[in-house]
Short mmCIF file of C-alpha atoms and ligand atoms in Angstrom, two decimals:
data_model
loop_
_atom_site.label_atom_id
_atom_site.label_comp_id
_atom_site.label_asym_id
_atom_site.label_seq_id
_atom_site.Cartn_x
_atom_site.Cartn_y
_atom_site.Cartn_z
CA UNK A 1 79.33 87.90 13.60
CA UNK A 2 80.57 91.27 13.22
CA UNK A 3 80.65 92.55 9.59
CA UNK A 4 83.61 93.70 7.75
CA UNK A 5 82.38 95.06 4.00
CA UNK A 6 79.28 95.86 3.81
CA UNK A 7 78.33 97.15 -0.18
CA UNK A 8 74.89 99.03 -0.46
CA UNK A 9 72.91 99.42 -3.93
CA UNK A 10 76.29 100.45 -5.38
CA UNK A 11 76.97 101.76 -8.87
CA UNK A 12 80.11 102.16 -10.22
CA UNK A 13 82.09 103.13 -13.11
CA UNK A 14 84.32 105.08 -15.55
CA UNK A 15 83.16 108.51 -15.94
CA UNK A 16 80.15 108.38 -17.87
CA UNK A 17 80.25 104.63 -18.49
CA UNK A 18 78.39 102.50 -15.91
CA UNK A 19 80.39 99.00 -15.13
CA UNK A 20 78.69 98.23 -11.93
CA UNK A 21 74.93 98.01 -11.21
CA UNK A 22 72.85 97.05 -8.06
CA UNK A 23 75.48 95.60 -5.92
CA UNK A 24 74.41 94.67 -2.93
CA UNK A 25 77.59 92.48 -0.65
CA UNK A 26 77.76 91.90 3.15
CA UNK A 27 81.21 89.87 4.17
CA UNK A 28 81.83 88.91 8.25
CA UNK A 29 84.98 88.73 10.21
CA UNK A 30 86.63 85.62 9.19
CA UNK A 31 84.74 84.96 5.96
CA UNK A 32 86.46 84.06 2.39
CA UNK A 33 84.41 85.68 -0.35
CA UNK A 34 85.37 84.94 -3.83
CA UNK A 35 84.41 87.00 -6.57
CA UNK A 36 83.99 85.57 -9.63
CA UNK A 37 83.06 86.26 -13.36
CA UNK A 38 84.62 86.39 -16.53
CA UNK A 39 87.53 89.47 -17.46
CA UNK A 40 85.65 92.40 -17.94
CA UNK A 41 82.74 91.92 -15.58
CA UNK A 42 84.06 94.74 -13.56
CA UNK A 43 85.99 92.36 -10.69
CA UNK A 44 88.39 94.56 -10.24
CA UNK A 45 85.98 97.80 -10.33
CA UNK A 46 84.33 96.15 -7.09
CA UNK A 47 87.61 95.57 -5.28
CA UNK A 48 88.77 99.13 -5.67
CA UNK A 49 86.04 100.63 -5.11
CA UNK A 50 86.21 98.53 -1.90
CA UNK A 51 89.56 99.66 -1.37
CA UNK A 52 88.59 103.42 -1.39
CA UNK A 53 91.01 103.80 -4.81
CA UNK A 54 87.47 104.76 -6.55
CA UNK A 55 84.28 106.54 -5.12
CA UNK A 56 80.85 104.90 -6.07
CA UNK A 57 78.90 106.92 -8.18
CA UNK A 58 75.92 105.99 -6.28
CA UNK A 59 75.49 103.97 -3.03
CA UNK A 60 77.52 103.54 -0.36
CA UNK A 61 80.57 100.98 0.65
CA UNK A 62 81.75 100.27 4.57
CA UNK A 63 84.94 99.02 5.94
CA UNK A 64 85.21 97.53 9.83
CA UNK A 65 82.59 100.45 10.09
CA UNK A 66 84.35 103.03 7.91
CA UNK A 67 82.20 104.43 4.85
CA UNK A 68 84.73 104.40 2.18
CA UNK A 69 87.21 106.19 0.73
CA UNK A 70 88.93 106.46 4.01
CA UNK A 71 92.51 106.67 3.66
CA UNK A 72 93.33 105.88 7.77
CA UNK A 73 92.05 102.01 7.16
CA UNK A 74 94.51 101.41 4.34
CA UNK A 75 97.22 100.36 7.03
CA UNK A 76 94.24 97.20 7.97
CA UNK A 77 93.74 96.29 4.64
CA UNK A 78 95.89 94.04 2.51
CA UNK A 79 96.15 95.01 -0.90
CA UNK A 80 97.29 92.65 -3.68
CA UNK A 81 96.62 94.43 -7.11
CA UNK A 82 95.74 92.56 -10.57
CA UNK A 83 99.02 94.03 -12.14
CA UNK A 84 102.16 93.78 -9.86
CA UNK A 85 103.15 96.90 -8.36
CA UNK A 86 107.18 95.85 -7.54
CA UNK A 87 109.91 98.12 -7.62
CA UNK A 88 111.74 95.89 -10.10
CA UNK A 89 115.81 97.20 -9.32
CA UNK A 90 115.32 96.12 -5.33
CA UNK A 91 115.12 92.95 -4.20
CA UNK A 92 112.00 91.06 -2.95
CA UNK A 93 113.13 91.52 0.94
CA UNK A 94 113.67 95.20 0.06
CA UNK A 95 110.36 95.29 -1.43
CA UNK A 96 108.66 93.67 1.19
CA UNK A 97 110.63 96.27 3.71
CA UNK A 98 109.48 99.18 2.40
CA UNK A 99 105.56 98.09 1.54
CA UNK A 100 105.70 96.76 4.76
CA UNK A 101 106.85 100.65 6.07
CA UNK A 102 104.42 102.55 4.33
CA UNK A 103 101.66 100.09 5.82
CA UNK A 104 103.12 101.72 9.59
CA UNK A 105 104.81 97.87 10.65
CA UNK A 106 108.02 98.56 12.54
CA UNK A 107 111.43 97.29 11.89
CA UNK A 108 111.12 94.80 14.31
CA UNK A 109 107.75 93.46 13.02
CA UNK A 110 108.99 93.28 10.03
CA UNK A 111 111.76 90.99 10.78
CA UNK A 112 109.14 88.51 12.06
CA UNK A 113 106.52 89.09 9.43
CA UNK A 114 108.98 89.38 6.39
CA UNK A 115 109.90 85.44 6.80
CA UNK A 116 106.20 84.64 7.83
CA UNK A 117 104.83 86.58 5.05
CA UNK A 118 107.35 84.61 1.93
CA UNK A 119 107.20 81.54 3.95
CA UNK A 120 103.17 80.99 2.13
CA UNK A 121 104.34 82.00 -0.81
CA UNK A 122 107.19 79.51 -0.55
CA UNK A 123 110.32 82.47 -1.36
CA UNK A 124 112.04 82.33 1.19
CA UNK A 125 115.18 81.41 -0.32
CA UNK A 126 114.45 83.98 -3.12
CA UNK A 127 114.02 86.70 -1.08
CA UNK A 128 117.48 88.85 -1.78
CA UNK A 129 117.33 88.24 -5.50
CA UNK A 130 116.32 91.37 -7.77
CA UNK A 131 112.69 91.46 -9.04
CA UNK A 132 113.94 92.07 -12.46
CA UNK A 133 115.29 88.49 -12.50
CA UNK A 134 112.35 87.00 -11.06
CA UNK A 135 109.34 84.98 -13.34
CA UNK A 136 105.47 86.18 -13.27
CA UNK A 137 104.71 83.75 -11.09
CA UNK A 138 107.54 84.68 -8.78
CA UNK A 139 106.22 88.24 -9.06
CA UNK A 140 102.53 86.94 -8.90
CA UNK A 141 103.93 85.30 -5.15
CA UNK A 142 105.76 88.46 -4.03
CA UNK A 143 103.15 90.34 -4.53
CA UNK A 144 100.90 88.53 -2.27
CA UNK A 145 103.75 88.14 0.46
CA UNK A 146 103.66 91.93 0.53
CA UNK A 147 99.56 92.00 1.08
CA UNK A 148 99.98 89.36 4.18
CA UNK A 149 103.64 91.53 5.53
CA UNK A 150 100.88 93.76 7.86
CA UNK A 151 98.90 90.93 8.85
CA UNK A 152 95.86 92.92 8.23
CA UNK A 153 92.51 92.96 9.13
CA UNK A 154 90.77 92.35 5.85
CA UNK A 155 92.57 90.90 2.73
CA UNK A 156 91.75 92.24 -0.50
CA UNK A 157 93.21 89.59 -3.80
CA UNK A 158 92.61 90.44 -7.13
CA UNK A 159 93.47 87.25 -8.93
CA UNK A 160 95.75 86.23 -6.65
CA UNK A 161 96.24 82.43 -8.06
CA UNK A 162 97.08 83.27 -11.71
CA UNK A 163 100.54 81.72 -12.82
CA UNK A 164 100.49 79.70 -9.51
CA UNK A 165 100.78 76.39 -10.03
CA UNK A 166 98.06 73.82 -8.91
CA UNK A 167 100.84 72.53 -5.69
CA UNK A 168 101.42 76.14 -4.43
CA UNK A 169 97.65 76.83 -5.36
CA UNK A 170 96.68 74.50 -2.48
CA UNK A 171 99.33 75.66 -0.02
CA UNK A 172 98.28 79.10 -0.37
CA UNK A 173 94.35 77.99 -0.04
CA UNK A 174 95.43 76.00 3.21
CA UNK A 175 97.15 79.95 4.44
CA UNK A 176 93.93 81.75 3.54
CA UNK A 177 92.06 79.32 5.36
CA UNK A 178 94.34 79.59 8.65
CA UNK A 179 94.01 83.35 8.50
CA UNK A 180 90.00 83.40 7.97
CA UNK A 181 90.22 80.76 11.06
CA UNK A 182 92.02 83.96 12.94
CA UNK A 183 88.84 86.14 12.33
CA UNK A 184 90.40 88.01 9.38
CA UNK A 185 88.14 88.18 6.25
CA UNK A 186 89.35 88.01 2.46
CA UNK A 187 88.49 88.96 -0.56
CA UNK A 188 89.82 87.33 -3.91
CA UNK A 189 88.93 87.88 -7.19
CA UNK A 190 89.23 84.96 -9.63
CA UNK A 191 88.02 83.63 -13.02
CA UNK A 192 88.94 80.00 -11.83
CA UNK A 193 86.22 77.60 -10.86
CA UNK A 194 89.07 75.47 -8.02
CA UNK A 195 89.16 78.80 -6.43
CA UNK A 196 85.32 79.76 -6.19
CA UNK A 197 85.05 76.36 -4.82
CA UNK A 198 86.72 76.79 -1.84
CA UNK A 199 85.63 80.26 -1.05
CA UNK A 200 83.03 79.95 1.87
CA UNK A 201 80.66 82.78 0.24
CA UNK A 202 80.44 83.56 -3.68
CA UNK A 203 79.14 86.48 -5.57
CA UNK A 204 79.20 85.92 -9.35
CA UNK A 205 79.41 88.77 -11.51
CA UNK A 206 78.67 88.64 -15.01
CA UNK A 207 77.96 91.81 -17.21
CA UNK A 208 78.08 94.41 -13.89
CA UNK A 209 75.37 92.35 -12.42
CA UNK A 210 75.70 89.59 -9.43
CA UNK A 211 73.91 86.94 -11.63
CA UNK A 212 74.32 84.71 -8.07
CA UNK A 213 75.42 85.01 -4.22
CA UNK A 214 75.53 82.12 -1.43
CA UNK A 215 77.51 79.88 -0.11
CA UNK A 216 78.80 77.30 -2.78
CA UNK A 217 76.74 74.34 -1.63
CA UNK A 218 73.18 76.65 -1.29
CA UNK A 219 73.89 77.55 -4.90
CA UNK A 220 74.43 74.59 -6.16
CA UNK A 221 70.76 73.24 -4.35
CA UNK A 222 69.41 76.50 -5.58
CA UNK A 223 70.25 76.38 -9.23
CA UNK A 224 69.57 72.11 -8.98
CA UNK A 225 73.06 71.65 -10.53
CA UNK A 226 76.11 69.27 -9.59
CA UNK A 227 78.78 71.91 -9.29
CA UNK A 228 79.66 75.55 -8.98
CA UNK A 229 80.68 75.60 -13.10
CA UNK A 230 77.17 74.63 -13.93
CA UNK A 231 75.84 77.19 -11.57
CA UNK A 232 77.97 79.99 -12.85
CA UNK A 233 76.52 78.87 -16.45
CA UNK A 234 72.83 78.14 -15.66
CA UNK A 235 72.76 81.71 -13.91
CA UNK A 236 74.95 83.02 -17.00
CA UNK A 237 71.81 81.14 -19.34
CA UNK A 238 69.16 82.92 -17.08
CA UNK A 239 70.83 86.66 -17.20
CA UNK A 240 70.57 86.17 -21.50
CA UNK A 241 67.04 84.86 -21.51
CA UNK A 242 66.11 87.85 -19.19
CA UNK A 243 67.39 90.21 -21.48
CA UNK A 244 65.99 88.57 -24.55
CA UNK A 245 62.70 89.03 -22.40
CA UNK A 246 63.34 92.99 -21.71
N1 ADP B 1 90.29 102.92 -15.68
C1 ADP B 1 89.29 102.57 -16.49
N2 ADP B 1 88.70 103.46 -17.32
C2 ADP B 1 87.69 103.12 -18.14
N3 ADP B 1 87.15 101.88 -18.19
C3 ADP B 1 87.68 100.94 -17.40
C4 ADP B 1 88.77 101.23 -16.51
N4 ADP B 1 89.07 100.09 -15.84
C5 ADP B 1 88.22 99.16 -16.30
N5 ADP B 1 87.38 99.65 -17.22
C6 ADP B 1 86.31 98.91 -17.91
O1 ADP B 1 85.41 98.44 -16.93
C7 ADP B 1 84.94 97.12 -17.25
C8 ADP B 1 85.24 96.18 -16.09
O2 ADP B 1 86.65 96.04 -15.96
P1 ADP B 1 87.31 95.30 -14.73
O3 ADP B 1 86.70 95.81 -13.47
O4 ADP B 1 88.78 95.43 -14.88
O5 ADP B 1 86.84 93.80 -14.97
P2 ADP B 1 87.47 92.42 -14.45
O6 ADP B 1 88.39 92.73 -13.34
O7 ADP B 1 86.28 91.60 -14.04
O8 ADP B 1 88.17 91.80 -15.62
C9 ADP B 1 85.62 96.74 -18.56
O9 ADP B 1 84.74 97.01 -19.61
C10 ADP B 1 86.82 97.67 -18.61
O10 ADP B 1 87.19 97.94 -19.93
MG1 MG B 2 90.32 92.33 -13.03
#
């Protein structure tokens, strides 16, 4: 299987301030990953630094073979951000036209993808409202619409299910899964268990370290535990005691 991120002894961080330590990640074509840990790990310091948006301060990240930053594979990556980036006075279909035109998709793409693209997201009949009379959650959905408008390569999610409800949760997971069945890898961030669940590969993150990494079954045989919850907490249990022990 060919690999698509490959992360290699990475540290990362603000300035001075380290966030990230020892990160080690390999994801293949057509794999979900889901990154998980609690708000402040540094979740979204891994995803933008997978992105290119930051350069590690030491070690190295790769893209479909491209050490990053490298700003010519930002047109096959899908980028939905924590923090919706929407122009709020246009409307969703004019949104989704012009992120879709800075990613390089033609006008006639778009007027196959646009549809495809709010169809998952279930906006279709939303689509030529304003964005400053649409709901978080509304805003939560366009903004993913817009990462899947290039049908990219690799899909990158930070917290992509927050203010979804559990029904369009499941519709979106069923998506995902169709597009990792197409060879196209993704990477979400969440800090919901449903979600880490599903993903086929996990990497928890808890204090800048991966605390645990495997597929969600192996961890849950590795840590002797019924579910991923009590793995994320055993492993959690085992990072304090290990720094009680330094
Ligand atoms: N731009 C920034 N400058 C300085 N510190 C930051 C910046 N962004 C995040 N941090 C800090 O890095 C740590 C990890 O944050 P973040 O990656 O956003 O975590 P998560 O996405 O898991 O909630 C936090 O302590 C946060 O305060
Ligand atoms: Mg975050």
């Amino acid at each position: 299987m060919a690999i698509t991120i490959q992360v290699k002894d990475l540290q990362q961080g603000y300035g001075k301030t380290i966030v990230l330590k020892d990160i080690n990640l390999t994801v293949h074509n057509g794999e979900i990953l889901g990154l998980i840990g609690p708000s402040g790990a540094g979740k979204t310091t891994l995803v933008s630094t997978i992105m290119g948006m930051l350069t590690p301060q030491k070690g190295t990240v790769t893209v479909l073979g491209q050490q990053m930053p490298n700003r010519k594979l930002l047109a096959k990556i899908g980028y939905m951000a924590q923090t919706d980036a929407l122009y709020s006075t246009l409307t969703a279909r004019e949104n989704l036209k012009f992120f879709g035109a800075m990613q390089g998709i033609s006008n006639d793409a778009l007027k196959k993808q646009i549809p495809y693209a709010a169809g998952i997201v279930n906006l279709n009949s939303d689509l030529d409202k304003y964005v400053k009379d649409y709901s978080g959650g509304m805003k939560r959905r366009l903004s993913l619409a817009i990462a899947l408008v290039s049908d990219p390569e690799l899909l990158i999610l930070d917290e992509p299910t927050v203010g979804i409800d559990p029904e369009l949760r499941q519709q979106i997971w069923a998506e995902l899964r169709k597009i990792a069945k197409q060879g196209k890898t993704i990477l979400l961030t969440t800090h919901v268990m449903e979600d880490a669940e599903q993903s086929d590969q996990l990497m928890m993150i808890r204090n800048g370290v991966a605390i645990a990494q495997g597929t969600p079954d192996q961890l849950i045989k590795d840590f002797q535990v019924d579910t991923v919850e009590a793995v994320f907490l055993k492993a959690g249990r085992q990072q304090d005691e290990n720094s009680r022990n330094d």
